[in-house]
Amino acid sequence: MTNNNQNQRQKQKDTQLLGKNITDVELGQELGSIRQEISQLTQNLSQLQNSQQSSQQGSQQSSQANQASNPLMQQMQSFGSQAQQQMQQTDQQVQQSIQQAQQAMQQALEGIQANQAMQQMYQAIQQGQQAQQSSGQQNQQAQQSSGQQGRNQ
């Protein structure tokens, strides 16, 4: 397959994607504007990274100066980090307690459901026994009435 045929097929695919006939000039213009946008985005990203780096450097220098000049600041930072650790541990304990309570509630619900199922089974058994008794009574009555009819005849 020649290079011209490949280009022609690619152009056909491009036109199908775009949904209209597009000339080489229009395609070139579109590609050019896309390249410009990519270049602009790359520059913006580079500027952002530079500003982040300079901001980090400034905060590091500031904290180094504070630490060197003020031992009390170090103690305060240490105290702050300890307090933060304790808060995190407390949060974890609270979350564990909540999970345990949820599990206990789930177990209780399952117990209640099992109890209800047992009660329903018990009621079904009772209804079955009552049905048997009434059926037996109906049979006795039928036998008695057929016995009386037999005697009457």
Backbone as a ProteinNet text record, in pm:
[ID]
protein_1_A
[PRIMARY]
MTNNNQNQRQKQKDTQLLGKNITDVELGQELGSIRQEISQLTQNLSQLQNSQQSSQQGSQQSSQANQASNPLMQQMQSFGSQAQQQMQQTDQQVQQSIQQAQQAMQQALEGIQANQAMQQMYQAIQQGQQAQQSSGQQNQQAQQSSGQQGRNQ
[TERTIARY]
85.2	0	89.1	62.2	147.4	113.9	206.3	190.4	69.6	44.1	-69.6	-201.6	-212.1	-334.3	-357.2	-248.1	-260.1	-307.9	-250.1	-290.2	-436.7	-477.6	-615.5	-710.9	-675.3	-761	-767.7	-652.4	-650.4	-737.3	-729.8	-809.6	-959	-993.4	-1133.5	-1180.2	-1092.9	-1128.9	-1150.3	-1058.8	-1070.5	-1201.3	-1236.1	-1359.4	-1480.5	-1474.7	-1586.5	-1600.5	-1487.8	-1492.2	-1547.5	-1507.1	-1550.6	-1692.4	-1740.3	-1877.4	-1897.5	-1790.1	-1804.9	-1678.9	-1686.3	-1567.4	-1472.9	-1345.5	-1248.7	-1128.3	-1077.8	-964.4	-835.1	-726.8	-595.5	-558.2	-596.1	-563.1	-634.3	-765.1	-841.4	-785.1	-748.5	-691.3	-559.8	-477.7	-350.6	-371.9	-471	-500.5	-544.9	-629.4	-679.5	-564.3	-476.3	-359.7	-269.8	-253.1	-169.6	-226.5	-357.6	-417.6	-409.2	-422.8	-409.5	-267.8	-168.5	-27.8	-5.6	-63.6	-48.9	-109.6	-228.2	-292.2	-208.1	-152.7	-67.1	55	114.3	232.1	197.6	81.5	38	15.8	-49	-72.8	58.3	155.3	286.3	353.7	346.3	405.6	336.8	204.1	130.5	170.5	182.5	221	360.2	451.3	588	589.1	510.3	502.7	446.9	344.5	287	389.4	462.6	563.9	671.5	713.3	814.7	764.5	640.2	588.1	572.2	534.7	524.4	661.4	762.5	897.8	946	925.5	973	894.3	766.1	685.8	735.6	765.5	817.7	952.3	1039.1	1169.9	1153.9	1062.9	1040.5	990.1	897.8	845.7	952.3	1037.4	1145.5	1244.2	1281.5	1374.2	1314	1186.2	1118.4	1116.7	1083.7	1078	1217.4	1317.9	1455.2	1497.5	1463.2	1498.7	1427.2	1299	1224.6	1282.8	1319.2	1373.4	1508.1	1590.3	1723.4	1713.3	1619.6	1614.9	1528.3	1443.8	1349.2	1325.8	1393.8	1372.6	1229.3	1164.7	1026	934.5	965.7	888.1	897.3	1017.1	1034.1	946	945.4	863.4	715.2	673.9	533.7	497.5	588.1	562.2	553.9	643.1	642.7	511.8	470.5	345.4	227.3	230.4	122.8	115.2	230	227.1	180.4	219.5	171.6	20.1	-29.1	-174	-247.2	-188.3	-251.4	-254.3	-144.6	-141.2	-247.2	-259	-358.2	-500.1	-523.9	-655.6	-683.9	-582.5	-600.8	-630.7	-557.8	-583.7	-725.2	-765.8	-901.7	-1004.6	-980.6	-1071.2	-1081.4	-965.2	-964.9	-1043.8	-1024.5	-1097.2	-1248	-1285.6	-1428	-1484.3	-1408.9	-1454.3	-1468.1	-1371	-1379.4	-1502	-1526.9	-1643.8	-1772	-1777.4	-1896.5	-1914.6	-1803.5	-1812.3	-1859.7	-1807.1	-1849.5	-1997.7	-2042.8	-2184.5	-2270.3	-2223.5	-2298.1	-2304.9	-2193.2	-2192.6	-2288.8	-2286.1	-2377	-2522.2	-2551.5	-2687.8	-2726.8	-2632.5	-2659.8	-2688.7	-2607.8	-2629.5	-2764.7	-2797.7	-2926.7	-3040.5	-3026.7	-3130.3	-3143.7	-3029.1	-3033.4	-3100.8	-3070.7	-3135	-3285	-3325.5	-3468.6	-3535.1	-3468.1	-3524.2	-3534.9	-3431.9	-3436.4	-3549.8	-3566.6	-3673.5	-3809.8	-3824.6	-3950.6	-3977.5	-3871.3	-3888.3	-3931.4	-3872.3	-3911.2	-4058.4	-4099.3	-4238.6	-4332.8	-4294.5	-4377.9	-4388.2	-4274.9	-4278.7	-4370.8	-4360.1	-4442.5	-4591.7	-4622.2	-4760.4	-4808.6	-4721.5	-4759.8	-4787	-4703.6	-4726.3	-4859.7	-4885.4	-5012.3	-5130.9	-5119.4	-5228	-5246.9	-5137.1	-5146.2	-5214.9	-5178.5	-5241.7	-5391	-5424.8	-5565.9	-5641.6	-5577	-5640.7	-5662.8	-5563.8	-5580.1	-5694.7	-5700.9	-5807	-5944	-5957.9	-6088.5	-6123.4	-6022.2	-6047.1	-6092.4	-6027.5	-6067.1	-6209	-6241.4	-6376.8	-6479.5	-6446.7	-6539.6	-6557.3	-6449.3	-6459.4	-6548.6	-6530.6	-6613.3	-6760	-6784.8	-6923.6	-6982.4	-6903.3	-6950.5	-6980.5	-6891.6	-6915.3	-7040.2	-7053.2	-7170.2	-7297.9	-7297.7	-7419.8	-7446.5	-7344	-7369.6	-7414.6	-7370.2	-7415.4	-7563.4	-7600.6	-7741.4	-7830.2	-7781.5	-7861.5	-7879.7	-7774.1	-7783	-7882.9	-7887.2	-7982	-8123.4	-8138.1	-8271.3	-8327.6	-8242.7	-8293.3	-8326.2
-118.8	0	124.1	217.4	335.3	435.1	528.5	632.2	720.2	747.2	829.4	765.2	634.1	563	569.4	552.2	560.2	699.1	802	939.7	962.3	908.8	926.1	858.7	737.1	665.4	738.1	789	862.5	987.3	1051.8	1172.2	1138.2	1022.2	979.3	952.7	887.9	862.9	994	1089	1219.6	1288.5	1280.4	1345.6	1277.1	1144.5	1074.2	1116.2	1129.4	1170.7	1312.2	1399.8	1538.9	1558.7	1463.8	1470.5	1567.4	1616.3	1706.5	1697.9	1748.1	1750.7	1857.8	1821.3	1918.1	1918	2034.1	2043.9	2026.7	2004.2	1991.9	2119.8	2232.8	2363	2376	2341.5	2351.5	2257	2137	2039.6	2091.1	2149.4	2205.8	2318	2405.4	2514.4	2459.2	2355.6	2295.3	2236.6	2163.5	2104.7	2213.1	2321.2	2431.6	2492.7	2514.7	2575.1	2477.9	2348.3	2249.6	2251.7	2261.1	2268.6	2392.5	2505.6	2628.3	2611.8	2550	2530.2	2439.5	2331.9	2240.9	2314.9	2397.3	2475.3	2570	2636.5	2728.4	2653.4	2537.8	2457.2	2412.7	2374.7	2332.9	2448.2	2568	2684.8	2712.4	2705.9	2729.7	2629.3	2502.7	2398.4	2425.1	2463.6	2494	2610.4	2715.1	2828.7	2787.1	2702.6	2654.3	2577.3	2488.9	2410.4	2500.6	2600.8	2694	2769.3	2814.9	2891.4	2801	2675	2581.9	2559.2	2540	2517.6	2638	2759	2877.3	2894.9	2860.6	2870.6	2771.8	2649.2	2549.7	2592.1	2645.8	2691.9	2803.5	2895.8	3005.9	2956.3	2861.1	2811.9	2731.6	2658	2585.4	2681.4	2786.7	2885.3	2952.2	2983.8	3048.9	2957.8	2830.2	2740.3	2714.8	2708.3	2691.1	2810.4	2929	3049.3	3049.6	3012.2	3008.3	2906.1	2789.1	2684.2	2724.6	2786.8	2826.9	2937.3	3026.2	3142.1	3118.1	3018.2	3006.2	2860.5	2813.6	2676.7	2654.2	2760.6	2748.4	2706.5	2756.3	2719.4	2569.2	2511.4	2367.1	2290.4	2336.6	2270.2	2278.2	2395.4	2412.2	2320.1	2310.8	2222.8	2077.3	2039.6	1902.3	1873.9	1970.1	1955.9	1945.3	2030.2	2028.2	1893.6	1837.6	1708.4	1596.7	1604.4	1503.9	1513.2	1635.6	1655	1601.2	1624.3	1577	1423.8	1360.6	1213.4	1160.2	1225.3	1180.7	1195.5	1305.6	1325	1217	1181.8	1076.8	942.6	913	788.3	788	901.8	911.9	891.5	953.1	935	788.2	720.6	578.5	497.2	529.6	457.2	479.8	604.3	634.4	557.3	555.5	482.1	333.1	277.9	136	111	201	185.4	189.9	280.9	291.7	162.5	109.6	-15.4	-130.2	-136.1	-241.8	-227.7	-104.9	-82.4	-124.1	-91.6	-131.2	-282.9	-350.3	-496.5	-554.3	-497.1	-545.2	-524.5	-408.7	-383.3	-482.8	-511.5	-606.9	-745.5	-784.9	-915.4	-917.6	-807.9	-800.8	-812	-740.5	-748.4	-890.4	-955.1	-1093.1	-1183	-1157.2	-1235	-1213.6	-1086.8	-1054.9	-1124.2	-1118	-1181.8	-1332.6	-1392.3	-1536.4	-1568.6	-1484.8	-1505	-1495.3	-1395	-1379.2	-1500.4	-1549.7	-1667	-1787.8	-1802.3	-1913.3	-1898.6	-1776	-1754	-1786.2	-1747	-1777.2	-1927.9	-1998.4	-2144.8	-2205.7	-2155	-2205.3	-2182.5	-2061.2	-2030.3	-2121.7	-2147.4	-2235.1	-2375.9	-2421	-2554.9	-2558.1	-2451.6	-2445.6	-2445.4	-2368.8	-2364.4	-2501.2	-2568	-2702.1	-2798.5	-2789.7	-2876.3	-2845.1	-2716.2	-2677.9	-2729.5	-2720	-2769.7	-2920.5	-2990.8	-3136	-3166.9	-3091.3	-3114.4	-3088.3	-2977.2	-2945.5	-3047.9	-3093	-3195.9	-3324.8	-3359.1	-3479.5	-3466.3	-3348.1	-3325.4	-3337.6	-3282.3	-3291.9	-3437.4	-3513.7	-3656	-3729.1	-3698.6	-3762.9	-3727.9	-3600.3	-3558.5	-3627.9	-3639.5	-3704.7	-3851	-3914.4	-4055.4	-4071	-3980	-3987.7	-3966.3	-3866.1	-3838.7	-3953.8	-4012.2	-4124.9	-4245.9	-4259.4	-4369	-4349.6	-4227.6	-4201.9	-4224.4	-4185.5	-4207.3	-4355.7	-4429	-4573	-4633.4	-4584.3	-4633.9	-4594.3	-4471.4	-4421.4	-4502.7	-4554.8	-4631.1	-4766
0	0	0	-84.5	-95.7	14.4	29.7	132	102	-26.4	-66.5	-25.4	-46.4	-8.6	141.9	218.4	365.2	406.8	348.6	380.6	345.4	227.3	183.4	282.3	325.9	421.8	555.6	603.4	729.8	719.3	603.3	582.3	583.9	524.4	525.2	668.6	748.2	889.2	963.2	940	1005.4	967.6	837	793.7	855.4	867.8	930.7	1076.7	1146	1286.5	1300.8	1210	1220.2	1167.6	1086.3	1039.2	924.3	860.5	746	662.4	542.6	456.8	508	522.9	574.9	482.1	453.2	361.1	438.6	363.8	427.3	500.3	443.3	503.7	638.7	639.9	765.6	870.6	825.8	918.5	975.4	888.5	933.3	1033.9	1006.8	1099.9	1235.7	1231.3	1355.5	1436.4	1366.4	1434.7	1492.9	1418.9	1467.5	1594.3	1596.4	1716	1834.5	1807.5	1917.2	1972.5	1881.2	1927.4	2014.3	1974.3	2053.2	2192.5	2197.1	2327.3	2416.6	2358.9	2436.1	2487.5	2401.6	2442	2557.8	2548	2654.3	2785.2	2775.1	2895.4	2958.6	2875.5	2927.2	2999.9	2943.1	3009.1	3143.4	3143.8	3269.2	3376.6	3335.8	3430.9	3485.7	3399.6	3441.4	3541.1	3513.6	3606.1	3741.8	3739.1	3865.5	3946.7	3878.4	3949.3	4008.1	3933.1	3982.9	4105.8	4100.2	4213.9	4336.6	4314.8	4428.3	4491.3	4406.6	4459.1	4539.3	4485.7	4558.1	4687.7	4686.3	4807.6	4912.5	4868.8	4962.8	5019.4	4932.9	4979.5	5082.2	5056	5149.5	5283.6	5282.3	5409.9	5484.3	5410.1	5476.5	5541.1	5468.3	5524.2	5646.7	5638.7	5750.2	5872.9	5852.7	5967.9	6024.6	5935.7	5984.6	6069	6024.4	6099.9	6234.4	6234.6	6360.2	6456.3	6403.9	6491.2	6548.8	6466.9	6514	6618.7	6602.4	6691.6	6814.7	6814.2	6924.2	6965.2	7070.5	7116.9	7167.1	7214.5	7260.7	7145	7024.3	6905.6	6881.7	6900.4	6882.9	6982.1	7106	7207	7170.5	7123.4	7085.7	6968.7	6871.2	6757.6	6802.3	6891.9	6944.5	7018.4	7101.7	7175.8	7079.1	6976	6876.4	6804.9	6768.9	6697.8	6791.2	6920	7016.3	7032.1	7042.9	7057.5	6934.6	6817.8	6694.4	6692	6735.5	6741.1	6836.6	6952.8	7050.3	6992.8	6922.1	6861.4	6758.2	6680	6579.5	6646.5	6755.8	6828.6	6884.5	6941.5	6995.5	6885.4	6769.3	6655.9	6617.2	6613.2	6577.7	6679.5	6808.8	6912.7	6899.3	6872.7	6855.5	6736	6626.2	6508.2	6537.9	6612.9	6649.3	6736.4	6832	6918.5	6836.7	6740.2	6654.7	6575	6519.7	6443.9	6532.5	6656.4	6748.1	6780.1	6802.1	6830.8	6711.4	6590	6470.5	6458.1	6489.4	6483.4	6586.6	6707.7	6812.6	6770.9	6709.7	6662.5	6554.7	6464.6	6358	6416.2	6515.2	6579.5	6650	6716.2	6785	6684.5	6572	6467.9	6414.4	6393.3	6343.6	6446.8	6576.7	6683.2	6684.4	6668.6	6666.7	6547.7	6431.6	6312.3	6331.2	6392.7	6417.7	6514	6616.7	6713.5	6645.7	6557.1	6485	6395.8	6331.4	6245.1	6327.6	6448.2	6537.4	6577.1	6608.3	6647.3	6531.9	6412.3	6295.8	6274	6292.9	6279	6384.7	6507.2	6616.3	6586.5	6535.9	6499	6386.3	6289.5	6178.5	6229.4	6323.8	6381.2	6454.2	6532.8	6605.8	6508.9	6402.4	6304.2	6239.4	6213.5	6156.4	6251.5	6380.5	6479.7	6490.6	6489.4	6496.5	6373.7	6259.1	6137	6146	6203.9	6220.3	6315.1	6425.2	6524	6462.7	6392.3	6333.8	6226.1	6152.9	6052	6119.5	6231.9	6306.7	6359.8	6410.9	6463.4	6350.9	6235.3	6121.9	6080.4	6084.4	6050.7	6150.5	6281	6383.7	6363.2	6336.6	6315.3	6192.9	6089.7	5968.1	5995.4	6074.7	6106.1	6192.1	6289.5	6376.5	6296.6	6209.3	6131.9	6035.1	5977.7	5886.9	5966.8	6090.1	6175.8	6211.2	6239.8	6273.3	6153.2	6036.3	5914.8	5890.7	5920.2	5904.5	5998.6	6121.9	6220.5	6181.9	6132.4	6094.7	5981.1	5895.1	5781.3	5832.8
[MASK]
+++++++++++++++++++++++++++++++++++++++++++++++++++++++++++++++++++++++++++++++++++++++++++++++++++++++++++++++++++++++++++++++++++++++++++++++++++++++++

